[in-house]
Coordinates of C-alpha atoms in Angstrom, one line a residue:
M1395 CA 215.9 264.1 -91.5
S1396 CA 214.2 261.9 -94.0
A1397 CA 215.3 258.5 -95.2
D1398 CA 216.2 260.1 -98.6
C1399 CA 218.5 262.6 -96.8
A1400 CA 220.2 259.9 -94.8
E1401 CA 220.7 257.7 -97.9
A1402 CA 222.0 260.7 -100.0
V1403 CA 224.5 261.8 -97.3
L1404 CA 225.7 258.4 -96.2
G1405 CA 225.7 257.0 -99.7
S1406 CA 228.2 259.7 -100.8
H1407 CA 230.3 259.4 -97.7
A1408 CA 231.2 255.7 -97.1
T1409 CA 232.2 255.9 -93.5
Q1410 CA 230.4 252.6 -92.6
P1411 CA 231.9 249.9 -94.8
T1412 CA 230.6 247.2 -92.5
F1413 CA 227.0 248.0 -93.5
A1414 CA 225.3 246.8 -96.7
S1415 CA 223.5 250.1 -97.2
P1416 CA 223.3 253.6 -95.7
L1417 CA 219.9 252.9 -94.2
Q1418 CA 221.3 249.8 -92.4
A1419 CA 223.7 252.1 -90.7
V1420 CA 220.8 254.3 -89.6
D1421 CA 218.9 251.3 -88.4
D1422 CA 221.8 250.3 -86.3
L1423 CA 221.8 253.8 -84.6
V1424 CA 218.1 253.4 -84.0
D1425 CA 218.7 250.1 -82.3
Q1426 CA 221.2 251.8 -80.0
S1427 CA 218.6 254.5 -79.2
L1428 CA 220.9 257.2 -80.6
I1429 CA 218.3 258.1 -83.2
T1430 CA 214.5 258.1 -82.8
V1431 CA 212.0 257.3 -85.5
I1432 CA 208.9 259.5 -86.0
E1433 CA 206.2 259.4 -88.6
R1434 CA 204.8 262.7 -89.8
G1435 CA 202.3 263.0 -92.6
G1436 CA 202.9 259.4 -93.7
E1437 CA 206.6 259.9 -94.0
V1438 CA 209.2 258.3 -91.8
R1439 CA 211.8 260.6 -90.3
F1440 CA 214.8 260.3 -88.0
R1441 CA 215.6 262.6 -85.1
M1442 CA 218.8 263.0 -83.1
L1443 CA 219.0 264.9 -79.8
E1444 CA 221.3 268.0 -79.9
T1445 CA 223.6 266.5 -77.3
I1446 CA 224.1 263.4 -79.4
R1447 CA 224.7 265.5 -82.5
E1448 CA 227.4 267.5 -80.7
Y1449 CA 229.0 264.3 -79.6
G1450 CA 229.0 263.0 -83.2
L1451 CA 230.6 266.2 -84.5
L1452 CA 233.3 265.9 -81.8
K1453 CA 234.1 262.3 -82.9
L1454 CA 234.2 263.4 -86.5
E1455 CA 236.6 266.2 -85.6
E1456 CA 238.8 263.7 -83.7
S1457 CA 238.8 261.3 -86.7
G1458 CA 239.6 264.1 -89.2
E1459 CA 236.4 263.4 -91.1
R1460 CA 234.3 266.4 -90.2
T1461 CA 235.1 268.4 -93.3
Q1462 CA 234.3 265.4 -95.5
A1463 CA 231.0 264.7 -93.6
E1464 CA 229.9 268.4 -93.8
A1465 CA 230.7 268.4 -97.6
A1466 CA 228.4 265.5 -98.1
V1467 CA 225.6 267.3 -96.2
D1468 CA 226.3 270.5 -98.1
D1469 CA 226.1 268.6 -101.5
W1470 CA 222.7 267.0 -100.4
A1471 CA 221.3 270.4 -99.4
I1472 CA 222.4 272.2 -102.5
S1473 CA 221.1 269.4 -104.7
L1474 CA 217.7 269.4 -102.9
C1475 CA 217.4 273.2 -103.3
T1476 CA 218.5 273.1 -106.9
E1477 CA 215.7 270.7 -107.7
A1478 CA 213.1 272.8 -105.8
V1479 CA 213.9 276.2 -107.4
P1480 CA 211.9 275.7 -110.7
D1481 CA 208.9 274.4 -108.8
I1482 CA 208.7 276.7 -105.8
M1483 CA 206.9 279.5 -107.7
G1484 CA 205.2 277.1 -110.2
S1485 CA 202.3 274.8 -110.4
A1486 CA 204.2 272.1 -108.5
Q1487 CA 204.6 274.5 -105.6
L1488 CA 202.9 272.5 -102.9
R1489 CA 205.2 269.5 -103.4
A1490 CA 208.3 271.7 -103.4
V1491 CA 207.2 273.5 -100.2
R1492 CA 206.4 270.2 -98.4
I1493 CA 209.9 268.9 -99.2
L1494 CA 211.8 272.0 -98.2
R1495 CA 209.8 272.5 -95.0
S1496 CA 210.4 269.0 -93.9
E1497 CA 214.1 269.5 -94.2
E1498 CA 214.1 273.2 -93.1
H1499 CA 216.2 272.8 -90.0
N1500 CA 219.0 270.9 -91.8
L1501 CA 218.9 273.3 -94.8
A1502 CA 219.0 276.4 -92.7
H1503 CA 222.1 275.0 -90.9
V1504 CA 223.9 274.5 -94.2
L1505 CA 222.8 277.9 -95.5
R1506 CA 224.4 279.6 -92.5
R1507 CA 227.7 277.7 -93.1
L1508 CA 227.7 278.7 -96.8
L1509 CA 226.9 282.4 -96.0
D1510 CA 229.9 282.4 -93.6
R1511 CA 232.3 281.4 -96.3
D1512 CA 230.8 283.5 -99.2
D1513 CA 230.1 280.3 -101.2
D1514 CA 228.5 280.7 -104.6
D1515 CA 226.0 277.9 -103.7
T1516 CA 224.6 280.2 -101.1
V1517 CA 222.6 281.9 -103.8
T1518 CA 221.1 278.5 -104.9
M1519 CA 219.9 277.7 -101.4
L1520 CA 218.5 281.2 -100.9
A1521 CA 216.7 281.0 -104.3
A1522 CA 214.8 278.0 -102.9
L1523 CA 214.4 278.9 -99.2
L1524 CA 213.4 282.6 -99.4
P1525 CA 210.4 281.9 -101.8
C1526 CA 209.5 278.9 -99.6
W1527 CA 209.4 281.1 -96.5
M1528 CA 207.4 283.7 -98.4
V1529 CA 204.6 281.4 -99.5
S1530 CA 204.4 279.5 -96.2
G1531 CA 204.1 282.7 -94.2
E1532 CA 207.5 282.6 -92.5
H1533 CA 208.4 286.2 -93.4
I1534 CA 210.4 286.7 -90.2
H1535 CA 212.9 284.1 -91.5
I1536 CA 213.4 286.4 -94.5
V1537 CA 213.7 289.4 -92.4
T1538 CA 216.4 287.8 -90.2
H1539 CA 218.5 287.2 -93.3
F1540 CA 218.5 290.8 -94.5
D1541 CA 221.7 291.7 -92.8
L1542 CA 223.3 288.4 -93.7
I1543 CA 222.5 288.9 -97.4
E1544 CA 223.7 292.4 -97.4
R1545 CA 227.0 291.3 -95.9
F1546 CA 227.3 288.5 -98.5
L1547 CA 226.6 290.8 -101.4
S1548 CA 229.2 293.3 -100.2
T1549 CA 232.1 290.9 -100.8
W1550 CA 230.7 288.5 -103.3
T1551 CA 231.4 288.7 -107.1
M1552 CA 228.4 287.3 -109.0
P1553 CA 229.2 284.8 -111.7
D1554 CA 227.2 285.2 -114.9
H1555 CA 225.6 281.8 -114.6
L1556 CA 224.1 282.7 -111.2
A1557 CA 222.4 285.9 -112.4
E1558 CA 218.9 284.3 -112.6
M1559 CA 219.3 282.7 -109.2
T1560 CA 220.4 286.0 -107.7
R1561 CA 217.5 287.8 -109.3
R1562 CA 215.1 285.3 -107.6
V1563 CA 216.6 285.9 -104.2
L1564 CA 216.6 289.7 -104.4
A1565 CA 213.1 289.8 -105.8
V1566 CA 211.7 288.0 -102.8
E1567 CA 213.9 289.9 -100.4
T1568 CA 212.8 293.3 -101.7
T1569 CA 209.1 292.5 -101.9
T1570 CA 209.2 291.3 -98.3
W1571 CA 211.1 294.4 -97.3
G1572 CA 208.5 296.6 -99.0
M1573 CA 205.8 295.3 -96.6
L1574 CA 207.6 296.5 -93.6
P1575 CA 208.5 299.9 -92.0
R1576 CA 211.9 301.1 -93.2
W1577 CA 213.9 299.9 -90.2
H1578 CA 217.1 300.0 -92.3
E1579 CA 218.2 300.2 -95.8
L1580 CA 219.5 297.5 -98.2
P1581 CA 222.1 299.3 -100.3
E1582 CA 223.8 296.2 -101.6
T1583 CA 220.5 294.5 -102.5
R1584 CA 219.5 297.7 -104.3
R1585 CA 222.8 297.9 -106.2
V1586 CA 222.7 294.3 -107.4
L1587 CA 219.0 294.2 -108.3
K1588 CA 219.1 297.4 -110.3
Q1589 CA 222.2 296.0 -112.1
L1590 CA 220.3 292.8 -112.9
G1591 CA 217.0 294.3 -113.9
P1592 CA 213.8 292.4 -114.5
D1593 CA 214.6 290.5 -117.7
S1594 CA 214.1 287.0 -116.4
D1595 CA 213.1 284.1 -118.6
D1596 CA 210.6 283.1 -115.8
P1597 CA 207.5 285.3 -116.2
F1598 CA 206.7 285.0 -112.4
I1599 CA 210.2 286.1 -111.4
R1600 CA 210.2 288.8 -114.1
A1601 CA 207.0 290.2 -112.5
M1602 CA 208.2 290.0 -109.0
T1603 CA 211.5 291.7 -109.9
R1604 CA 209.5 294.6 -111.4
L1605 CA 207.7 294.9 -108.1
G1606 CA 211.0 294.6 -106.1
I1607 CA 212.6 297.4 -108.2
A1608 CA 209.6 299.6 -107.6
V1609 CA 210.0 298.9 -103.8
I1610 CA 213.7 299.9 -103.7
E1611 CA 213.1 303.0 -105.7
S1612 CA 210.4 304.2 -103.2
E1613 CA 211.0 306.2 -100.1
A1614 CA 207.7 305.4 -98.3
P1615 CA 204.9 304.2 -100.7
E1616 CA 202.1 304.7 -98.1
Q1617 CA 203.0 308.4 -97.7
S1618 CA 204.4 309.6 -101.1
P1619 CA 201.9 310.3 -104.0
E1620 CA 204.7 309.6 -106.5
D1621 CA 205.5 306.2 -105.0
F1622 CA 201.9 305.3 -104.8
A1623 CA 201.5 306.1 -108.4
R1624 CA 204.4 303.8 -109.2
F1625 CA 202.6 300.8 -107.7
H1626 CA 199.3 301.8 -109.2
K1627 CA 200.9 301.8 -112.6
L1628 CA 202.2 298.3 -112.0
S1629 CA 198.7 297.1 -111.0
E1630 CA 197.5 298.2 -114.4
S1631 CA 200.5 296.7 -116.3
D1632 CA 199.9 294.9 -119.7
D1633 CA 201.6 291.9 -118.1
R1634 CA 199.2 289.7 -116.2
L1635 CA 201.5 288.4 -113.5
T1636 CA 202.8 292.0 -112.8
R1637 CA 199.2 293.1 -112.2
L1638 CA 198.6 290.1 -110.0
L1639 CA 201.6 290.7 -107.8
A1640 CA 201.3 294.4 -107.6
A1641 CA 197.5 294.4 -106.7
P1642 CA 197.9 292.9 -103.2
F1643 CA 200.8 295.3 -102.5
L1644 CA 198.7 298.3 -103.5
A1645 CA 195.8 296.9 -101.6
G1646 CA 198.0 296.8 -98.5
I1647 CA 198.9 300.4 -98.9
N1648 CA 195.3 301.3 -99.3
E1649 CA 194.2 299.3 -96.3
N1650 CA 196.9 300.9 -94.2
A1651 CA 195.6 304.3 -95.2
G1652 CA 192.1 303.3 -94.1
E1653 CA 190.7 302.6 -97.6
V1654 CA 189.6 299.1 -96.8
G1655 CA 186.7 299.1 -99.3
T1656 CA 189.0 300.2 -102.1
S1657 CA 191.4 297.3 -101.3
I1658 CA 188.5 294.8 -101.5
T1659 CA 187.4 296.2 -104.9
L1660 CA 191.0 296.1 -106.2
L1661 CA 191.6 292.5 -105.1
E1662 CA 188.3 291.2 -106.4
H1663 CA 188.9 292.8 -109.8
A1664 CA 192.5 291.4 -110.0
M1665 CA 191.4 287.9 -109.1
A1666 CA 189.8 287.5 -112.5
D1667 CA 193.4 287.3 -113.9
I1668 CA 194.3 284.2 -111.9
R1669 CA 194.7 280.9 -113.9
V1670 CA 194.5 277.3 -112.7
D1671 CA 198.2 276.7 -113.6
D1672 CA 199.4 279.6 -111.4
P1673 CA 201.2 278.8 -108.1
P1674 CA 198.4 277.7 -105.6
W1675 CA 199.8 280.3 -103.2
L1676 CA 198.7 283.2 -105.4
S1677 CA 194.9 282.6 -105.3
T1678 CA 195.1 281.5 -101.7
R1679 CA 196.8 284.7 -100.6
Y1680 CA 194.2 286.7 -102.4
R1681 CA 191.4 284.8 -100.5
E1682 CA 193.2 285.3 -97.2
S1683 CA 193.6 289.0 -97.8
L1684 CA 189.9 289.4 -98.8
S1685 CA 188.8 287.4 -95.7
Q1686 CA 190.8 289.7 -93.4
L1687 CA 189.5 292.9 -95.1
H1688 CA 185.9 291.7 -95.0
L1689 CA 186.3 290.8 -91.3
Q1690 CA 187.7 294.3 -90.7
L1691 CA 184.6 295.9 -92.3
G1692 CA 182.2 293.7 -90.4
N1693 CA 181.2 291.6 -93.5
F1694 CA 181.4 288.3 -91.5
A1695 CA 179.7 286.0 -93.9
K1696 CA 182.0 287.1 -96.7
A1697 CA 185.0 286.7 -94.5
L1698 CA 184.0 283.1 -93.7
E1699 CA 183.5 282.4 -97.4
H1700 CA 186.9 283.4 -98.5
A1701 CA 188.7 281.9 -95.4
R1702 CA 187.0 278.5 -95.9
I1703 CA 188.1 278.3 -99.6
A1704 CA 191.7 279.3 -98.6
L1705 CA 192.1 276.9 -95.6
P1706 CA 192.9 273.6 -97.4
T1707 CA 195.8 275.1 -99.4
F1708 CA 197.1 276.9 -96.3
N1709 CA 197.1 273.5 -94.6
D1710 CA 199.4 272.2 -97.3
L1711 CA 201.6 275.3 -97.1
G1712 CA 201.7 275.0 -93.3
D1713 CA 200.4 278.5 -92.6
T1714 CA 196.9 278.4 -91.2
V1715 CA 197.2 281.0 -88.4
E1716 CA 195.7 284.0 -90.1
C1717 CA 193.0 282.0 -91.8
R1718 CA 192.0 280.2 -88.6
S1719 CA 191.9 283.6 -86.8
V1720 CA 189.5 285.0 -89.4
L1721 CA 187.2 282.0 -89.1
A1722 CA 187.2 282.1 -85.3
F1723 CA 186.3 285.8 -85.1
A1724 CA 183.8 285.7 -88.0
H1725 CA 182.0 282.9 -86.1
L1726 CA 182.1 284.8 -82.8
N1727 CA 180.5 287.9 -84.4
L1728 CA 177.8 285.7 -86.0
G1729 CA 177.0 284.2 -82.6
E1730 CA 178.2 280.7 -83.7
V1731 CA 180.0 280.0 -80.5
A1732 CA 180.6 276.2 -80.9
A1733 CA 182.1 276.8 -84.4
A1734 CA 184.3 279.6 -83.0
E1735 CA 185.6 277.4 -80.2
A1736 CA 186.5 274.7 -82.7
E1737 CA 188.5 277.1 -84.7
L1738 CA 190.2 278.5 -81.6
D1739 CA 191.2 275.0 -80.6
A1740 CA 192.6 274.4 -84.1
L1741 CA 194.5 277.7 -83.8
S1742 CA 196.0 276.6 -80.5
R1743 CA 197.5 273.6 -82.3
S1744 CA 198.9 275.7 -85.2
N1745 CA 202.6 276.2 -85.6
D1746 CA 203.2 280.0 -86.0
H1747 CA 206.4 280.2 -88.0
D1748 CA 206.2 284.0 -88.7
E1749 CA 206.3 285.3 -85.2
A1750 CA 206.5 283.3 -82.1
Y1751 CA 203.7 285.3 -80.4
R1752 CA 201.5 286.3 -83.3
H1753 CA 199.0 283.5 -83.0
R1754 CA 199.2 283.7 -79.2
Y1755 CA 197.7 287.1 -78.9
M1756 CA 194.9 286.4 -81.5
L1757 CA 194.2 283.1 -79.7
L1758 CA 194.0 284.8 -76.3
L1759 CA 191.8 287.6 -77.6
G1760 CA 189.5 285.1 -79.2
R1761 CA 189.2 282.9 -76.1
A1762 CA 188.6 286.1 -74.0
E1763 CA 185.8 287.1 -76.3
L1764 CA 184.4 283.6 -76.1
A1765 CA 184.5 283.5 -72.3
L1766 CA 182.8 286.9 -72.2
M1767 CA 180.0 285.7 -74.5
R1768 CA 179.4 282.9 -72.1
G1769 CA 179.3 285.2 -69.1
R1770 CA 182.6 284.1 -67.7
V1771 CA 183.9 287.6 -67.1
D1772 CA 186.7 286.8 -64.6
E1773 CA 188.1 284.3 -67.1
G1774 CA 187.8 286.8 -69.9
L1775 CA 189.7 289.5 -68.0
T1776 CA 192.5 287.0 -67.1
L1777 CA 192.8 286.1 -70.8
L1778 CA 192.9 289.7 -71.8
D1779 CA 195.7 290.4 -69.3
R1780 CA 197.7 287.5 -70.9
A1781 CA 197.1 288.9 -74.4
L1782 CA 198.5 292.2 -73.2
G1783 CA 201.7 290.4 -72.2
A1784 CA 201.9 288.2 -75.2
G1785 CA 205.3 288.8 -76.8
S1786 CA 206.8 290.8 -73.9
D1787 CA 209.1 287.9 -73.1
H1788 CA 210.0 287.5 -76.8
A1789 CA 213.8 287.6 -77.4
P1790 CA 214.9 290.3 -79.9
L1791 CA 215.2 289.0 -83.5
P1792 CA 218.1 289.9 -85.7
G1793 CA 217.2 292.8 -88.0
V1794 CA 214.0 293.7 -86.1
P1795 CA 214.0 296.7 -83.8
V1796 CA 213.1 296.3 -80.1
S1797 CA 209.3 297.1 -79.7
D1798 CA 208.4 300.5 -78.1
G1799 CA 205.1 299.0 -77.0
L1800 CA 203.3 300.6 -80.0
A1801 CA 203.3 297.6 -82.3
P1802 CA 199.9 296.8 -83.9
W1803 CA 199.3 293.8 -81.7
N1804 CA 200.2 295.8 -78.6
L1805 CA 197.7 298.5 -79.5
V1806 CA 194.9 296.1 -80.6
S1807 CA 195.2 294.0 -77.4
A1808 CA 195.1 297.2 -75.3
A1809 CA 192.1 298.5 -77.2
V1810 CA 190.0 295.3 -76.8
S1811 CA 191.0 295.1 -73.1
T1812 CA 190.0 298.7 -72.5
A1813 CA 186.6 298.4 -74.2
V1814 CA 185.8 295.2 -72.3
R1815 CA 186.7 296.7 -68.9
A1816 CA 184.7 299.8 -69.7
R1817 CA 181.6 297.7 -70.1
C1818 CA 182.1 295.5 -67.1
S1819 CA 179.7 296.1 -64.2
P1820 CA 180.7 295.4 -60.6
T1821 CA 178.2 292.6 -60.3
E1822 CA 179.9 290.7 -63.1
V1823 CA 183.3 290.4 -61.3
D1824 CA 184.2 288.2 -58.3
V1825 CA 183.4 290.2 -55.2
K1826 CA 187.0 289.7 -53.9
K1827 CA 188.5 291.2 -57.0
R1828 CA 186.2 294.1 -57.7
E1829 CA 188.2 296.9 -56.2
T1830 CA 191.4 295.7 -57.7
V1831 CA 189.8 295.0 -61.1
F1832 CA 188.4 298.5 -61.4
Q1833 CA 191.5 300.3 -60.3
D1834 CA 193.4 298.2 -62.8
A1835 CA 190.9 299.0 -65.5
R1836 CA 191.5 302.7 -65.2
Q1837 CA 195.2 302.3 -65.1
K1838 CA 195.1 300.3 -68.4
Y1839 CA 192.9 303.0 -69.9
L1840 CA 195.4 305.7 -69.0
I1841 CA 198.2 303.6 -70.5
L1842 CA 196.3 303.2 -73.7
L1843 CA 195.6 306.9 -73.8
D1844 CA 199.3 307.6 -73.4
K1845 CA 200.1 305.1 -76.2
T1846 CA 197.6 306.8 -78.4
E1847 CA 199.2 310.2 -78.1
R1848 CA 202.7 308.7 -78.7
A1849 CA 201.5 306.5 -81.6
T1850 CA 200.0 309.5 -83.4
A1851 CA 202.9 311.9 -82.9
Q1852 CA 204.0 313.5 -86.1
Q1853 CA 207.6 312.4 -85.9
R1854 CA 206.7 308.7 -86.1
G1855 CA 206.2 309.0 -89.9
H1856 CA 204.6 305.5 -90.2
Y1857 CA 201.1 304.9 -89.1
D1858 CA 198.8 301.8 -89.3
F1859 CA 195.5 303.8 -89.7
P1860 CA 193.0 301.0 -89.0
V1861 CA 194.9 300.0 -85.8
L1862 CA 194.8 303.6 -84.6
G1863 CA 191.1 303.7 -85.5
T1864 CA 190.6 300.6 -83.4
V1865 CA 192.3 302.5 -80.5
A1866 CA 190.1 305.5 -81.1
F1867 CA 186.9 303.4 -80.9
A1868 CA 188.1 301.8 -77.6
L1869 CA 188.6 305.2 -76.1
A1870 CA 185.1 306.2 -77.2
V1871 CA 183.7 303.1 -75.5
W1872 CA 185.5 303.9 -72.3
G1873 CA 184.4 307.5 -72.3
H1874 CA 180.8 306.5 -72.8
H1875 CA 180.5 303.8 -70.2
R1876 CA 182.8 305.4 -67.6
E1877 CA 181.7 309.0 -68.3
D1878 CA 185.4 309.8 -68.4
A1879 CA 185.3 312.3 -71.2
D1880 CA 183.3 315.2 -72.4
A1881 CA 180.0 314.1 -74.1
D1882 CA 181.1 315.6 -77.4
Q1883 CA 184.4 313.7 -77.4
I1884 CA 182.7 310.4 -77.7
P1885 CA 181.1 311.0 -81.2
K1886 CA 184.3 312.7 -82.3
L1887 CA 186.4 309.5 -81.4
M1888 CA 183.7 307.3 -83.1
A1889 CA 183.9 309.4 -86.3
L1890 CA 187.7 309.2 -86.2
A1891 CA 187.5 305.4 -85.7
D1892 CA 185.1 305.1 -88.7
K1893 CA 187.2 307.3 -90.9
L1894 CA 190.3 305.2 -90.2
S1895 CA 188.4 302.0 -90.9
Y1896 CA 188.8 300.5 -87.4
N1897 CA 188.8 296.7 -87.1
R1898 CA 185.2 295.6 -86.5
G1899 CA 186.2 292.0 -86.2
F1900 CA 186.2 292.0 -82.4
P1901 CA 182.8 291.5 -80.8
S1902 CA 183.7 293.9 -77.9
L1903 CA 184.2 296.7 -80.4
N1904 CA 180.7 296.4 -81.9
W1905 CA 179.8 299.7 -83.6
R1906 CA 176.0 299.3 -83.3
A1907 CA 176.1 298.5 -79.5
L1908 CA 177.7 301.9 -78.9
A1909 CA 175.9 304.0 -81.6
D1910 CA 172.5 302.8 -80.3
D1911 CA 173.3 304.0 -76.8
L1912 CA 174.2 307.6 -77.8
T1913 CA 171.9 310.5 -76.9
A1914 CA 170.1 312.3 -79.7
E1915 CA 172.5 315.2 -79.4
Q1916 CA 175.6 312.8 -79.6
A1917 CA 174.1 311.1 -82.6
G1918 CA 173.8 314.4 -84.3
L1919 CA 177.4 315.3 -83.4
L1920 CA 178.5 311.9 -84.8
E1921 CA 176.9 312.7 -88.2
S1922 CA 178.4 316.2 -88.3
E1923 CA 181.9 314.9 -87.3
T1924 CA 181.7 312.2 -89.9
Y1925 CA 180.8 314.8 -92.5
M1926 CA 183.7 317.1 -91.4
L1927 CA 186.2 314.2 -91.6
A1928 CA 185.1 312.9 -95.0
N1929 CA 187.4 315.0 -97.1
L1930 CA 190.4 314.9 -94.8
A1931 CA 193.5 313.0 -95.8
P1932 CA 194.5 310.1 -93.5
A1933 CA 197.5 312.0 -92.1
E1934 CA 195.2 314.9 -91.2
V1935 CA 192.8 312.5 -89.4
I1936 CA 195.8 311.3 -87.4
V1937 CA 196.4 314.9 -86.3
E1938 CA 192.8 315.1 -85.1
L1939 CA 193.2 311.9 -83.1
H1940 CA 196.4 313.1 -81.6
E1941 CA 194.8 316.3 -80.4
C1942 CA 191.9 314.3 -78.9
A1943 CA 194.3 312.0 -77.1
H1944 CA 196.4 315.0 -75.9
T1945 CA 193.2 316.8 -74.6
L1946 CA 192.1 313.7 -72.7
N1947 CA 195.6 313.2 -71.3
E1948 CA 195.6 316.9 -70.1
L1949 CA 192.2 316.4 -68.6
H1950 CA 193.2 313.4 -66.6
S1951 CA 196.6 314.9 -65.5
H1952 CA 194.6 317.7 -63.8
T1953 CA 192.1 315.3 -62.1
L1954 CA 194.7 312.9 -60.7

């Protein structure tokens, strides 16, 4: 807690009459080693061990003062959030985020208490915390509150004076929900948001609510032409902020469908609407998205340019993981090994608030690529194995389904691992490990092949096309280097990977390295397959990939 927090809580709850001031009481606890003092970012903060906190709560219970003490903490938390709400999506955003993030643990504890008792002030706290989590990249915190918010809304009667706060909460919730596969529905959120409508006095919230309503009215925007048209219409709205918020959402739909170039054009055109007094998060997220898209297409200098501009603001928001990852992999692809290593070191020190394992797998893949570039193959393979296991020990999160092993990070890690192992020659591996390593490599390839067939099955309904393209390219690399597929399957898989806009950000998935090694006949097949796929819809391309994976699986099942 901060000194301001301690003073506000103790100053309103005079339990220490023997001290001249609230902070003198805190100093006394510090002298007794019951509280430790830390300095973070030039601010003095106080920390209490959980065992001491539990003992303090017990003593408050025994004295009959716990209810009064908790009320003082609640009042402080509600007051802090009330002050932050106008700024969190305004030009003073960075200051509001810094304050809320510094007290996040204490605020979240109060929020859970208010949610449990259906307190009106719950909405005020959510109106500050949900936007804070959104702009600082902690989307998983929003997701884990979906069910809690649904339960709250099902029994809560909204007072008229909290309509605007409620609209803020639900606008953030629904736009976050719209970025995810439809794991479950939000009927109460849908009911209340449609009842409220978008008519906010705050132009930013008005725009976000329009987007949120479009989300809840859509079945599956990446699959339905009608829903796609709805978001496209918002991206061409007469309202500037509506256009700015809808464009990244539409760009995400396009990217997921393999239309990466279209996404880049859309975002670059929309950026012209951004003004200096807009929330800093807005332009920074645009830069981040553009850096990722350019990295995916192999435009490494452009990826560096956007990521470098975005990084300082992300430092202030406390969310540097994606930006650092782009910088590291762009440097790797440009052969700037020392710069890549520096970014990977910085990434290892990052706090990943969104997913406990997200930056681990990118960090491990980056360090594996770095080791391979330096000729340390055994080290690279070990790091790839660790990347494959990243997240497997992750405890289930509320509201998030248990992974079936087909999550994007699972598939990408497996693809990179397969491509690297395909290229490894026996002389590059420690002699004691050779037999095991190459048996293990084939087993991992077969696992990836099985995952490919399952991930492209028609009943899944939701596909990440660039991720599946990345898998297709890895299978092509394996087939070429291990001669483990018909010669004409390799250009077919390459054409599928290209059509699905596979991720070219990994040095081990270098297009030119494989294309230059094709025979003249295979190069001709690649050209004809590319032409044949040009006019197919993404869903039809997935069918083609599924058939390829099924054919290869059948081939291997007969040769085992």
